[in-house]
Amino acid sequence: MMKTPHTLLSSMSQLRALLFGVEVEAGLQKLSAPERDVLYAAMSAHLSRDGFVRSDEIRGNALAEHLTDPTFQRALRSLVEKGYLRKAPGYKRGAYILS
Amino acid sequence: MIIVTAVRDGFALLMVVFAAYIVAFKLSFNVFYPVQDALLPAFQGHAMLVFLPHGVKVLAAWLYGWKSLLLLLPGAATVHFLLFGSDGLSFPEVMSPLVGASCGAAAFALLRLVRLDARPGAPRRLDWKVVLAAGATSSVLNSVGTCWANGVAGASVFAYLLGDLLGTVVLMVGLMLVFRWGRQKGL
């Protein structure tokens, strides 16, 4: 099977994140401000070669930097519960897949 | 090996942007334009009032900066040739694709001068309002440049401006709906 180039995957992820912002502000999605910031950060963080995004990459993104650790962890957990993020197979924590 | 991968990725990107530009043009020309002709005959022959390729230019410029000029040029040149044929090859008409392909990146560069920075890593990277502002700015640059290159003025400038802006909005909303649908289907 032909692999999708990394640049294209990253572009698609950024585009999704940008347009997700339109959905949120149009009221089509109900998320708290920290949840939204963490989700945008997850979307804009570079996906690793295996297709996962790691929590330290999300945490280090400019969009999530201002959050305290407990708020960041709560938002991350809530996004998993709401189905926006899934835990990556084989990882109990620390790596996620964008739903 | 690294060079081979970079060339392969670059070529894939070029093909995707080219395909996106042509599909956007075909949708504008074959779907929106006939509706416009039927509903707004006053604009007949001026310009497409929903010019989706402008949205492709803006999003490509947002994603790739000045590199988007090279990525967009083949699509812009193809569409220019489809619209004007060999008449479009003389100067200054031939400059029209170059103006079109560069207006997006130029608009983002202008917005940076007023502290609206949407480059990777900037806090407002994912602010769609900044992208829309770049769409509006680039439509001004594009309309003025295209009208100069094609030797048109008056109502056409306004039609180009409106077409570019509406094209960007319609493309962004359309893509948002596609991504939303994909997410709901678990894709």
Short mmCIF file of C-alpha atoms in Angstrom, two decimals:
data_model
loop_
_atom_site.label_atom_id
_atom_site.label_comp_id
_atom_site.label_asym_id
_atom_site.label_seq_id
_atom_site.Cartn_x
_atom_site.Cartn_y
_atom_site.Cartn_z
CA MET A 1 0.00 0.00 0.00
CA MET A 2 1.30 3.49 -0.84
CA LYS A 3 2.01 5.62 2.24
CA THR A 4 0.50 9.08 2.45
CA PRO A 5 3.36 11.61 2.67
CA HIS A 6 3.88 13.07 6.13
CA THR A 7 3.49 16.66 4.84
CA LEU A 8 0.03 15.88 3.50
CA LEU A 9 -1.07 14.24 6.77
CA SER A 10 0.17 17.22 8.74
CA SER A 11 -1.57 19.67 6.36
CA MET A 12 -4.84 17.74 6.61
CA SER A 13 -4.62 17.74 10.39
CA GLN A 14 -3.99 21.51 10.49
CA LEU A 15 -6.85 22.14 8.08
CA ARG A 16 -9.18 20.05 10.22
CA ALA A 17 -8.12 21.99 13.31
CA LEU A 18 -8.69 25.33 11.59
CA LEU A 19 -12.14 24.41 10.36
CA PHE A 20 -13.07 22.79 13.65
CA GLY A 21 -12.75 26.32 15.06
CA VAL A 22 -15.51 27.43 12.66
CA GLU A 23 -17.72 24.60 13.97
CA VAL A 24 -17.07 25.56 17.60
CA GLU A 25 -17.76 29.25 17.05
CA ALA A 26 -20.83 28.52 14.95
CA GLY A 27 -22.16 26.64 17.98
CA LEU A 28 -22.10 23.25 16.27
CA GLN A 29 -19.72 21.91 18.97
CA LYS A 30 -19.95 22.43 22.72
CA LEU A 31 -16.52 22.43 24.32
CA SER A 32 -15.04 24.36 27.25
CA ALA A 33 -12.19 26.76 26.48
CA PRO A 34 -9.47 24.41 27.88
CA GLU A 35 -10.95 21.44 25.99
CA ARG A 36 -10.95 23.47 22.81
CA ASP A 37 -7.36 24.62 23.33
CA VAL A 38 -6.14 21.07 24.04
CA LEU A 39 -7.99 19.72 21.02
CA TYR A 40 -6.58 22.44 18.74
CA ALA A 41 -3.14 21.76 20.18
CA ALA A 42 -3.55 18.02 19.52
CA MET A 43 -4.69 18.74 16.00
CA SER A 44 -1.85 21.11 15.24
CA ALA A 45 0.88 19.09 16.98
CA HIS A 46 2.88 17.07 14.51
CA LEU A 47 1.61 13.55 14.17
CA SER A 48 4.34 11.04 14.82
CA ARG A 49 5.37 8.67 12.06
CA ASP A 50 3.08 5.98 13.49
CA GLY A 51 0.04 8.28 13.24
CA PHE A 52 -0.27 9.08 16.96
CA VAL A 53 0.02 12.41 18.68
CA ARG A 54 1.90 12.29 21.99
CA SER A 55 0.70 14.15 25.09
CA ASP A 56 4.05 15.91 25.57
CA GLU A 57 3.71 17.29 22.02
CA ILE A 58 0.19 18.52 22.87
CA ARG A 59 1.41 19.99 26.16
CA GLY A 60 4.30 21.76 24.43
CA ASN A 61 2.09 23.35 21.78
CA ALA A 62 1.63 27.13 22.08
CA LEU A 63 -2.14 26.66 22.29
CA ALA A 64 -1.95 24.53 25.47
CA GLU A 65 1.03 26.16 27.18
CA HIS A 66 -1.07 28.54 29.29
CA LEU A 67 -3.08 25.73 30.94
CA THR A 68 -2.13 24.43 34.38
CA ASP A 69 -1.25 20.73 34.59
CA PRO A 70 -4.52 19.69 36.32
CA THR A 71 -6.62 21.66 33.78
CA PHE A 72 -4.64 20.17 30.91
CA GLN A 73 -5.09 16.61 32.24
CA ARG A 74 -8.81 17.17 32.91
CA ALA A 75 -9.35 18.55 29.42
CA LEU A 76 -7.44 15.64 27.88
CA ARG A 77 -9.50 13.09 29.85
CA SER A 78 -12.74 14.85 28.94
CA LEU A 79 -11.85 14.85 25.23
CA VAL A 80 -11.27 11.09 25.40
CA GLU A 81 -14.61 10.60 27.17
CA LYS A 82 -16.38 12.74 24.57
CA GLY A 83 -14.77 10.75 21.78
CA TYR A 84 -12.66 13.50 20.16
CA LEU A 85 -9.45 11.66 21.06
CA ARG A 86 -8.81 7.94 21.44
CA LYS A 87 -6.00 6.29 23.34
CA ALA A 88 -3.50 4.86 20.91
CA PRO A 89 -3.45 1.04 20.87
CA GLY A 90 -0.68 -0.37 23.05
CA TYR A 91 -0.41 2.83 25.10
CA LYS A 92 -2.26 3.21 28.39
CA ARG A 93 -1.59 6.97 28.34
CA GLY A 94 0.64 9.43 26.59
CA ALA A 95 -0.38 8.78 22.98
CA TYR A 96 -3.63 9.58 21.26
CA ILE A 97 -5.36 9.24 17.92
CA LEU A 98 -7.57 12.05 16.62
CA SER A 99 -11.13 10.79 16.12
CA MET B 1 17.15 8.49 0.35
CA ILE B 2 16.17 11.74 2.13
CA ILE B 3 16.29 13.59 -1.20
CA VAL B 4 14.14 10.91 -2.88
CA THR B 5 11.55 11.16 -0.08
CA ALA B 6 11.54 14.97 -0.22
CA VAL B 7 11.08 14.96 -4.00
CA ARG B 8 8.31 12.33 -3.76
CA ASP B 9 6.49 14.28 -1.01
CA GLY B 10 6.89 17.55 -2.89
CA PHE B 11 5.52 16.02 -6.08
CA ALA B 12 2.56 14.47 -4.21
CA LEU B 13 1.82 17.87 -2.67
CA LEU B 14 2.01 19.57 -6.06
CA MET B 15 -0.43 17.02 -7.50
CA VAL B 16 -2.88 17.40 -4.60
CA VAL B 17 -2.88 21.22 -4.80
CA PHE B 18 -3.22 21.07 -8.60
CA ALA B 19 -6.14 18.62 -8.35
CA ALA B 20 -7.81 20.72 -5.64
CA TYR B 21 -7.47 23.86 -7.79
CA ILE B 22 -8.92 22.21 -10.90
CA VAL B 23 -11.81 20.54 -9.01
CA ALA B 24 -12.59 23.87 -7.31
CA PHE B 25 -12.58 25.61 -10.69
CA LYS B 26 -14.83 22.97 -12.31
CA LEU B 27 -17.31 23.28 -9.42
CA SER B 28 -17.34 27.08 -9.75
CA PHE B 29 -17.62 27.03 -13.52
CA ASN B 30 -20.03 24.11 -14.01
CA VAL B 31 -22.19 24.39 -10.88
CA PHE B 32 -22.17 27.90 -9.40
CA TYR B 33 -21.71 29.93 -12.61
CA PRO B 34 -24.85 28.61 -14.41
CA VAL B 35 -26.90 29.34 -11.26
CA GLN B 36 -25.39 32.84 -11.10
CA ASP B 37 -26.24 33.45 -14.77
CA ALA B 38 -29.85 32.45 -14.16
CA LEU B 39 -30.29 34.41 -10.92
CA LEU B 40 -28.07 37.46 -11.48
CA PRO B 41 -27.99 38.28 -15.18
CA ALA B 42 -26.51 41.73 -14.38
CA PHE B 43 -23.19 40.02 -13.61
CA GLN B 44 -23.22 37.96 -16.80
CA GLY B 45 -19.81 37.99 -18.45
CA HIS B 46 -18.08 39.83 -15.60
CA ALA B 47 -16.75 37.14 -13.25
CA MET B 48 -17.74 34.08 -11.24
CA LEU B 49 -19.35 35.26 -8.01
CA VAL B 50 -18.34 32.09 -6.17
CA PHE B 51 -14.75 31.48 -7.26
CA LEU B 52 -13.69 28.48 -5.15
CA PRO B 53 -10.07 28.38 -6.44
CA HIS B 54 -9.45 31.56 -4.44
CA GLY B 55 -10.20 29.55 -1.31
CA VAL B 56 -7.65 26.97 -2.45
CA LYS B 57 -5.08 29.76 -2.88
CA VAL B 58 -5.74 31.13 0.61
CA LEU B 59 -5.61 27.75 2.35
CA ALA B 60 -2.48 26.71 0.41
CA ALA B 61 -0.81 30.01 1.38
CA TRP B 62 -1.85 29.48 5.02
CA LEU B 63 -0.38 25.96 5.01
CA TYR B 64 2.77 26.47 2.93
CA GLY B 65 3.56 30.20 2.92
CA TRP B 66 5.52 31.46 -0.12
CA LYS B 67 6.05 27.85 -1.28
CA SER B 68 2.35 27.93 -2.23
CA LEU B 69 3.29 30.14 -5.20
CA LEU B 70 5.03 27.20 -6.87
CA LEU B 71 2.31 24.76 -5.81
CA LEU B 72 -0.51 26.95 -7.17
CA LEU B 73 1.09 28.13 -10.38
CA PRO B 74 0.33 24.99 -12.49
CA GLY B 75 -3.37 25.08 -11.54
CA ALA B 76 -3.67 28.85 -12.01
CA ALA B 77 -1.95 28.64 -15.41
CA THR B 78 -4.19 25.74 -16.52
CA VAL B 79 -7.37 27.57 -15.51
CA HIS B 80 -6.12 30.76 -17.21
CA PHE B 81 -5.54 28.79 -20.41
CA LEU B 82 -8.96 27.07 -20.14
CA LEU B 83 -10.67 30.47 -19.79
CA PHE B 84 -8.71 32.56 -22.29
CA GLY B 85 -7.00 30.07 -24.60
CA SER B 86 -4.10 31.39 -26.64
CA ASP B 87 -5.42 34.98 -26.20
CA GLY B 88 -4.23 34.78 -22.59
CA LEU B 89 -0.61 34.19 -23.54
CA SER B 90 0.22 37.79 -24.47
CA PHE B 91 1.50 40.41 -22.01
CA PRO B 92 0.09 41.50 -19.55
CA GLU B 93 -2.63 38.78 -19.61
CA VAL B 94 0.00 36.10 -19.07
CA MET B 95 0.80 37.69 -15.68
CA SER B 96 -2.66 36.86 -14.36
CA PRO B 97 -1.81 33.32 -13.08
CA LEU B 98 1.29 34.68 -11.33
CA VAL B 99 -0.78 37.38 -9.62
CA GLY B 100 -3.36 34.76 -8.61
CA ALA B 101 -0.81 32.29 -7.29
CA SER B 102 1.08 34.88 -5.23
CA CYS B 103 -1.80 36.92 -3.76
CA GLY B 104 -2.48 34.49 -0.88
CA ALA B 105 1.07 34.43 0.47
CA ALA B 106 1.35 38.21 -0.07
CA ALA B 107 -1.85 38.74 1.95
CA PHE B 108 -0.51 36.71 4.91
CA ALA B 109 2.73 38.69 4.72
CA LEU B 110 0.77 41.97 4.80
CA LEU B 111 -1.30 40.79 7.77
CA ARG B 112 1.89 40.05 9.69
CA LEU B 113 2.69 43.78 9.44
CA VAL B 114 -0.42 44.47 11.57
CA ARG B 115 0.47 41.65 14.01
CA LEU B 116 -1.95 39.10 12.58
CA ASP B 117 0.51 36.24 12.34
CA ALA B 118 -0.81 32.84 11.23
CA ARG B 119 2.55 31.12 10.61
CA PRO B 120 3.20 27.66 12.13
CA GLY B 121 3.82 28.05 15.86
CA ALA B 122 2.17 31.49 16.09
CA PRO B 123 -0.60 31.75 18.72
CA ARG B 124 -3.15 32.74 16.07
CA ARG B 125 -2.18 29.94 13.69
CA LEU B 126 -5.57 28.24 14.00
CA ASP B 127 -7.70 31.38 14.08
CA TRP B 128 -10.05 31.06 11.12
CA LYS B 129 -10.86 34.78 11.30
CA VAL B 130 -7.22 35.57 10.47
CA VAL B 131 -7.43 33.19 7.52
CA LEU B 132 -10.64 34.86 6.38
CA ALA B 133 -8.99 38.29 6.76
CA ALA B 134 -6.16 36.98 4.55
CA GLY B 135 -8.82 35.78 2.09
CA ALA B 136 -10.30 39.29 1.95
CA THR B 137 -6.89 40.97 1.65
CA SER B 138 -5.75 38.59 -1.06
CA SER B 139 -9.00 39.08 -2.96
CA VAL B 140 -8.24 42.83 -3.11
CA LEU B 141 -4.70 42.11 -4.37
CA ASN B 142 -5.98 39.48 -6.80
CA SER B 143 -8.88 41.58 -8.16
CA VAL B 144 -6.71 44.63 -8.78
CA GLY B 145 -3.91 42.52 -10.27
CA THR B 146 -6.16 40.33 -12.41
CA CYS B 147 -8.16 43.27 -13.72
CA TRP B 148 -4.90 45.03 -14.66
CA ALA B 149 -3.58 41.88 -16.37
CA ASN B 150 -6.82 41.18 -18.20
CA GLY B 151 -7.48 44.83 -19.02
CA VAL B 152 -10.89 45.07 -17.36
CA ALA B 153 -12.29 47.60 -14.91
CA GLY B 154 -15.43 48.93 -13.26
CA ALA B 155 -18.07 46.37 -12.26
CA SER B 156 -15.66 43.52 -13.05
CA VAL B 157 -13.31 44.56 -10.24
CA PHE B 158 -16.20 44.39 -7.80
CA ALA B 159 -17.33 41.04 -9.24
CA TYR B 160 -13.81 39.57 -8.91
CA LEU B 161 -13.61 40.84 -5.33
CA LEU B 162 -16.97 39.37 -4.37
CA GLY B 163 -16.27 36.12 -6.20
CA ASP B 164 -12.96 35.59 -4.42
CA LEU B 165 -14.38 36.37 -1.01
CA LEU B 166 -17.49 34.22 -1.44
CA GLY B 167 -15.36 31.46 -2.92
CA THR B 168 -13.16 31.40 0.20
CA VAL B 169 -16.16 31.37 2.57
CA VAL B 170 -18.02 28.66 0.61
CA LEU B 171 -14.90 26.47 0.38
CA MET B 172 -14.15 26.78 4.11
CA VAL B 173 -17.75 26.02 5.11
CA GLY B 174 -17.89 23.13 2.60
CA LEU B 175 -14.66 21.61 3.94
CA MET B 176 -15.89 22.09 7.51
CA LEU B 177 -19.03 20.11 6.66
CA VAL B 178 -16.96 17.39 4.95
CA PHE B 179 -14.67 17.05 7.99
CA ARG B 180 -17.67 17.10 10.34
CA TRP B 181 -19.35 14.36 8.32
CA GLY B 182 -16.11 12.36 8.30
CA ARG B 183 -15.76 12.65 12.06
CA GLN B 184 -19.36 11.56 12.63
CA LYS B 185 -18.75 8.54 10.38
CA GLY B 186 -15.55 7.75 12.30
CA LEU B 187 -13.29 8.37 9.30
#
